[in-house]
mmCIF file of C-alpha atoms in Angstrom:
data_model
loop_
_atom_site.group_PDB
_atom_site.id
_atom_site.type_symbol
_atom_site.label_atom_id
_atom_site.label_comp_id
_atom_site.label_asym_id
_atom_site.label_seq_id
_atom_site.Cartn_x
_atom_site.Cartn_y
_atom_site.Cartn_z
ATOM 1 C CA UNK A 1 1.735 -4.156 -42.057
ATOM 2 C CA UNK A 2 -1.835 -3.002 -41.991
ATOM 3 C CA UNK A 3 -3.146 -6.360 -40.262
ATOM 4 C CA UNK A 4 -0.307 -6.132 -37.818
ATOM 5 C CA UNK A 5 -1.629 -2.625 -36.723
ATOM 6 C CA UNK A 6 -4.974 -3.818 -36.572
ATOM 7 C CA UNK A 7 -3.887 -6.666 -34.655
ATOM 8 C CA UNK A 8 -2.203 -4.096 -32.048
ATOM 9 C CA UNK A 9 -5.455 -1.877 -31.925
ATOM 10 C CA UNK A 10 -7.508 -4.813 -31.114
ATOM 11 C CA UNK A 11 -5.021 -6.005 -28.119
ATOM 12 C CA UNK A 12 -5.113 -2.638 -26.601
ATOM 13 C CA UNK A 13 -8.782 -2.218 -27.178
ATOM 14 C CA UNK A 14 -9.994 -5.575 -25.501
ATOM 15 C CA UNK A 15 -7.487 -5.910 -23.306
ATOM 16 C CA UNK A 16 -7.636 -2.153 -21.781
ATOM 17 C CA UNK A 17 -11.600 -2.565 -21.588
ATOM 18 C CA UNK A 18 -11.526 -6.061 -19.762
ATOM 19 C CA UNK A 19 -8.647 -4.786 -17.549
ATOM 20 C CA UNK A 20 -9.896 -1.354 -16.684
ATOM 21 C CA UNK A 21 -13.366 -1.792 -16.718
ATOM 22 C CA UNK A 22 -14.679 -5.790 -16.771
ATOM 23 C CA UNK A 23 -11.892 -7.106 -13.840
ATOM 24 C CA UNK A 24 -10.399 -3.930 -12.413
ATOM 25 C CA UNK A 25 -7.123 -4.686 -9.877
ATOM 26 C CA UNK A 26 -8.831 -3.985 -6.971
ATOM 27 C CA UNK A 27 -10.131 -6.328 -4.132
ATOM 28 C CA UNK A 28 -13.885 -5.799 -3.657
ATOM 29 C CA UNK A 29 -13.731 -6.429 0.060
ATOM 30 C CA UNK A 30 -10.602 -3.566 1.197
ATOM 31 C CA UNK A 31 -11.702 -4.999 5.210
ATOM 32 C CA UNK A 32 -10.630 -8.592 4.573
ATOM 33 C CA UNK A 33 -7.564 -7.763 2.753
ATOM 34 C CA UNK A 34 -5.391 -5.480 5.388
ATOM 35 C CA UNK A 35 -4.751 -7.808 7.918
ATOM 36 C CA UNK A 36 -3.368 -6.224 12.114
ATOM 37 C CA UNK A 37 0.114 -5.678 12.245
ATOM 38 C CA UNK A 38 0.560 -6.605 8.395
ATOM 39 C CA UNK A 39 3.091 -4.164 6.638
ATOM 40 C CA UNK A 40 4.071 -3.022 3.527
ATOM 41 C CA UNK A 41 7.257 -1.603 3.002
ATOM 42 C CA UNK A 42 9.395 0.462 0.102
ATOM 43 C CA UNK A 43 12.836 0.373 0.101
ATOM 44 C CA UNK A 44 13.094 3.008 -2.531
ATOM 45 C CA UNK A 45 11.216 5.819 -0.492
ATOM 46 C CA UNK A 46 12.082 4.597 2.942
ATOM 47 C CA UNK A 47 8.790 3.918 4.223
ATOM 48 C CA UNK A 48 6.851 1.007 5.875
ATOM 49 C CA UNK A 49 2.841 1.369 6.070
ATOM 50 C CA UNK A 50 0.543 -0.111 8.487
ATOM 51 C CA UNK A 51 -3.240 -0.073 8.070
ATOM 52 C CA UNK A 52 -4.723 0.018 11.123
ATOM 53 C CA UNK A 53 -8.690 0.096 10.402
ATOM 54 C CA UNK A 54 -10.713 0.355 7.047
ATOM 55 C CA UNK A 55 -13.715 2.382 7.855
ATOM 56 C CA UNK A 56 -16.185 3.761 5.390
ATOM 57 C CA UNK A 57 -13.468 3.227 2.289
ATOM 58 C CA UNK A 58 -10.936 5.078 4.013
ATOM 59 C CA UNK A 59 -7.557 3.685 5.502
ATOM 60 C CA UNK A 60 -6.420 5.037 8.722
ATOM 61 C CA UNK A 61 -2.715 4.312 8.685
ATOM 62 C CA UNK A 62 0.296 4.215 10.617
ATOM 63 C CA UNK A 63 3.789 4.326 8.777
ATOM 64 C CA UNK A 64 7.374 4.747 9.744
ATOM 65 C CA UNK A 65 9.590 7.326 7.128
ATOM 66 C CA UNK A 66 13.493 6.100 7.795
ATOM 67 C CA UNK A 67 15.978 8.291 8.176
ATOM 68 C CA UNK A 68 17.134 10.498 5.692
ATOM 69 C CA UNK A 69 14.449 9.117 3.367
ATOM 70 C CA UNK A 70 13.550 10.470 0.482
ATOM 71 C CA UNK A 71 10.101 10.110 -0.224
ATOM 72 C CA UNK A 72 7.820 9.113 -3.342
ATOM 73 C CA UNK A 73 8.006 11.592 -6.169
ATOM 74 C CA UNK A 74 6.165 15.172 -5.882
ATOM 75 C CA UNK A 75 2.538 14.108 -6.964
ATOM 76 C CA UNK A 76 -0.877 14.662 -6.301
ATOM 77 C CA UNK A 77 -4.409 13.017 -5.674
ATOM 78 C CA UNK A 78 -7.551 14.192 -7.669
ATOM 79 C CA UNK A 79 -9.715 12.857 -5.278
ATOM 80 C CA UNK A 80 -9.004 12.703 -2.086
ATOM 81 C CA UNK A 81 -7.301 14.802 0.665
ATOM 82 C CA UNK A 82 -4.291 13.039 2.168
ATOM 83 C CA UNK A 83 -3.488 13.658 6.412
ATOM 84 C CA UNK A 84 -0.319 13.069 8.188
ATOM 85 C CA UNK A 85 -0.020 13.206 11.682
ATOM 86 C CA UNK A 86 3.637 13.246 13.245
ATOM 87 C CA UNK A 87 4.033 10.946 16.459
ATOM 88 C CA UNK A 88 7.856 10.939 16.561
ATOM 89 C CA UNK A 89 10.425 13.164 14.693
ATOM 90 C CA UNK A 90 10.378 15.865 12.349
ATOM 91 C CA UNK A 91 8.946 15.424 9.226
ATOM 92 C CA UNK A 92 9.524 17.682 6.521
ATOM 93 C CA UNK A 93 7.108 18.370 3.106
ATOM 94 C CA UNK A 94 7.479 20.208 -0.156
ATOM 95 C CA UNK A 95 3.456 21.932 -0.643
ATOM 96 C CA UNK A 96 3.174 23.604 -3.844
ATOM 97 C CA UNK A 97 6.820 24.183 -3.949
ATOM 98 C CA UNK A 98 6.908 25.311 -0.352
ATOM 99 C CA UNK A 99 8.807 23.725 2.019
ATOM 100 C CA UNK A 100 7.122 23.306 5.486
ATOM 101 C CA UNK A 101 8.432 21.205 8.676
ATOM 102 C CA UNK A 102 6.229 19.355 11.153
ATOM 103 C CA UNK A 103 7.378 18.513 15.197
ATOM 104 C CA UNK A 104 5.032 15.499 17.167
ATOM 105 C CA UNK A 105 1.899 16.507 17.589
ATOM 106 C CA UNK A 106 1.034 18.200 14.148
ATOM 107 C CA UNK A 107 -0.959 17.453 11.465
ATOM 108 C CA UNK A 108 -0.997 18.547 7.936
ATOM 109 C CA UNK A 109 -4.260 18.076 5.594
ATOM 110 C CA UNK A 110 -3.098 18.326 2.120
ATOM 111 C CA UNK A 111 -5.998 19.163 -0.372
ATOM 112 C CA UNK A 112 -6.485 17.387 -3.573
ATOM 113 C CA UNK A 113 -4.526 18.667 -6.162
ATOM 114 C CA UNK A 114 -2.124 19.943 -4.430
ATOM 115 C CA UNK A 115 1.609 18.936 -5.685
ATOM 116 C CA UNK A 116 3.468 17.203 -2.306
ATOM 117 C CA UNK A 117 5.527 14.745 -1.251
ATOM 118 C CA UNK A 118 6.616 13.711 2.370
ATOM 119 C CA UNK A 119 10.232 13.449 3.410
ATOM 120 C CA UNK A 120 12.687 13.194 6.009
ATOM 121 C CA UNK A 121 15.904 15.191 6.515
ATOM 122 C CA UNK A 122 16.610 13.786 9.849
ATOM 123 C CA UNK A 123 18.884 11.061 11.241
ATOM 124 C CA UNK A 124 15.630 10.031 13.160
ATOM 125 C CA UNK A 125 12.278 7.738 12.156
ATOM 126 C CA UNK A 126 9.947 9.621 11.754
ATOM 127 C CA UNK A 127 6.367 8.307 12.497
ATOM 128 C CA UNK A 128 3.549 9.262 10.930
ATOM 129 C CA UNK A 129 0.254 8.437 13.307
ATOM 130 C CA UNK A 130 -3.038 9.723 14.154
ATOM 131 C CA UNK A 131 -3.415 7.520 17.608
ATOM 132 C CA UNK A 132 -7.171 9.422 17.809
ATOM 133 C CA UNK A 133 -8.032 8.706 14.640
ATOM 134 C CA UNK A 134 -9.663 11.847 14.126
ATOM 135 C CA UNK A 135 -8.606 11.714 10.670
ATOM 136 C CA UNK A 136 -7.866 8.759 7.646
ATOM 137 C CA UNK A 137 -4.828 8.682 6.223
ATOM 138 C CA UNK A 138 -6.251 8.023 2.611
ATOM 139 C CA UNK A 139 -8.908 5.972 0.936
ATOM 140 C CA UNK A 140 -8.537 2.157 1.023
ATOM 141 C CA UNK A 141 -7.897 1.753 -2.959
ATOM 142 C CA UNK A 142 -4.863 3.711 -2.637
ATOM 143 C CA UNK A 143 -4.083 1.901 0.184
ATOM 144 C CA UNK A 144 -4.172 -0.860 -1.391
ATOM 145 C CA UNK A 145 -1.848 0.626 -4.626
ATOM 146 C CA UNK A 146 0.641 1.579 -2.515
ATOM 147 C CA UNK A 147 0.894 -2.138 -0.370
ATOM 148 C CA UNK A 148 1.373 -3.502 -4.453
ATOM 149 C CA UNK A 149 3.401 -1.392 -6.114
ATOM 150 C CA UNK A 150 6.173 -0.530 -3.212
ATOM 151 C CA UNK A 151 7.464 -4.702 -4.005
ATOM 152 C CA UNK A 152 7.279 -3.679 -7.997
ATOM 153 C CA UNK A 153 9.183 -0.328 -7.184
ATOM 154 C CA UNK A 154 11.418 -2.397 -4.813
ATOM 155 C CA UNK A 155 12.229 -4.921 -7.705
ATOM 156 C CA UNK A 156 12.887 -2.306 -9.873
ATOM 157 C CA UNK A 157 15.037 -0.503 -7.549
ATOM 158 C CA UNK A 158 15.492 2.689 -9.599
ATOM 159 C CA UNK A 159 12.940 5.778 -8.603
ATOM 160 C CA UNK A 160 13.341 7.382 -12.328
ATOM 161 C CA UNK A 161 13.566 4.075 -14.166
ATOM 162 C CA UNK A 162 10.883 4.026 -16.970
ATOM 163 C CA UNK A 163 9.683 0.541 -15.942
ATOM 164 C CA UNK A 164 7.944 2.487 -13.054
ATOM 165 C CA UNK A 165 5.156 3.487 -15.511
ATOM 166 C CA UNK A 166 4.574 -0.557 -15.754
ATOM 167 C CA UNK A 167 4.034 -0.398 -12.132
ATOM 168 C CA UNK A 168 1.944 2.337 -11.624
ATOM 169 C CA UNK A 169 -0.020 1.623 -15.066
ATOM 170 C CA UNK A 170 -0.576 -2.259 -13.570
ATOM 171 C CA UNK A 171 -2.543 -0.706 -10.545
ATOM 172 C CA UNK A 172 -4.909 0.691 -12.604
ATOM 173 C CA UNK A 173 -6.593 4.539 -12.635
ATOM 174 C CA UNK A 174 -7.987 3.862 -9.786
ATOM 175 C CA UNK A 175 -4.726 4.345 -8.172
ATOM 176 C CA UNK A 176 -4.969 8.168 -7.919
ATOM 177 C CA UNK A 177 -1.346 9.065 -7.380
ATOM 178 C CA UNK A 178 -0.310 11.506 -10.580
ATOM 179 C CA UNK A 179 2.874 13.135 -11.608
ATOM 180 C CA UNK A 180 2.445 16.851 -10.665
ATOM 181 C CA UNK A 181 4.076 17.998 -13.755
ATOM 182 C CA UNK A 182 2.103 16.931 -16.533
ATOM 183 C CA UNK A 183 -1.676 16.390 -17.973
ATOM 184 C CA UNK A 184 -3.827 14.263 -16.135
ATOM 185 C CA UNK A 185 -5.565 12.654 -19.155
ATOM 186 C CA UNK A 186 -2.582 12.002 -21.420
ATOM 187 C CA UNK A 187 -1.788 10.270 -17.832
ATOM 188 C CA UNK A 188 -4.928 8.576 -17.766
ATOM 189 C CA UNK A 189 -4.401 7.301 -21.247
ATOM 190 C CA UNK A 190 -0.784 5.750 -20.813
ATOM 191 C CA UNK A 191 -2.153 3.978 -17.756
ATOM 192 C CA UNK A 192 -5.591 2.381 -19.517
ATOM 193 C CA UNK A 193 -2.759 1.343 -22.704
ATOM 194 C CA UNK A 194 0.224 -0.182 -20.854
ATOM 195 C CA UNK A 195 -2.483 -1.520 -17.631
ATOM 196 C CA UNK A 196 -2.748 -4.880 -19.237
ATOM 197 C CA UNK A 197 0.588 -5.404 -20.291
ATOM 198 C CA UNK A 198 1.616 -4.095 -17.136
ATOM 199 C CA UNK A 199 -0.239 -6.850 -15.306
ATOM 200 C CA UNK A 200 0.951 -9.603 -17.868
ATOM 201 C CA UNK A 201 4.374 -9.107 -17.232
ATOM 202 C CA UNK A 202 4.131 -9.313 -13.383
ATOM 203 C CA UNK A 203 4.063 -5.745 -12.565
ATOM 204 C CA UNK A 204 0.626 -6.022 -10.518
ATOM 205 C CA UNK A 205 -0.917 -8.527 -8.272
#
């Protein structure tokens, strides 16, 4: 028993330092890996995301929420503000609990933080695009989470299934997206354990 458990605290020692800090899952070149007109799409929230331009680490984006979607999960981002601009529809947005409704034309800035999620009560696509560019959508590593884990989420195919934690742990804590209900560092923790697993068993790219 005893060299079994030490055989488990070695895995997730060396494993969760190579994976999270020797070969993290990110690209080191976020330019050459969007490609124009490439999307990524999520059957499960009812979006499809365009990058338009990297510039500077950040993504400016283009995506399309379908009708009636529902959205990822309420969540927030420690580092990083997130901006939607509406070009078509109505878009709608639970803020810190608060409901609030955007028309064409409007922009929201949503601080770091902040608990949110996007979705769409509609019968109408609603578009979310800055055509000015005046502001990114996000940085370019979450960018690049989300064009990996909406195929794992996809495969998955439930939203509250457990297995999601394989799919967000396998993109790493880099991917800041957290659940707005709970700790970040026991968080932080699960993802750095289950990461390399997580990648193992397909979960990542």
């Amino acid at each position: 028993m005893l060299f079994i458990l030490i055989l488990l605290i070695s895995y997730v020692l060396v494993t969760g330092i190579l994976f999270n800090h020797l070969f993290k899952p990110i690209p080191s070149d976020f330019s050459s890996y969007f490609h124009p007109n490439q999307k990524f799409v999520s059957q499960v929230e009812g979006l499809v995301l365009e990058v338009k331009k990297i510039e500077n680490d950040w993504a400016y984006c283009r995506s399309e929420m379908q009708a009636f979607a529902a959205g990822p999960p309420v969540h927030i981002h420690e580092h990083f503000d997130e901006a939607f601009t509406v070009e078509k529809g109505t878009a709608s947005f639970l803020v810190n609990g608060e409901k609030i409704t955007l028309q064409a034309g409007e922009t929201i800035v949503i601080p770091k933080g902040v608990p949110h999620k996007p979705f769409n009560e509609t019968a109408e696509v609603v578009i979310f695009n800055d055509v000015r560019n005046q502001h990114p959508s996000m940085t370019a590593s979450f960018a690049y989470g989300l064009s990996n884990i909406y195929s794992a989420m996809d495969k998955i195919g439930n939203p509250r299934s457990i297995l999601n934690l394989f799919a967000l742990a396998a993109q790493g804590n880099g991917f800041d997206t957290w659940a707005s209900n709970a700790p970040l560092v026991p968080q932080k923790a699960l993802r750095w354990i289950l990461g390399p697993t997580a990648r193992l068993l397909g979960y990542g790219k």
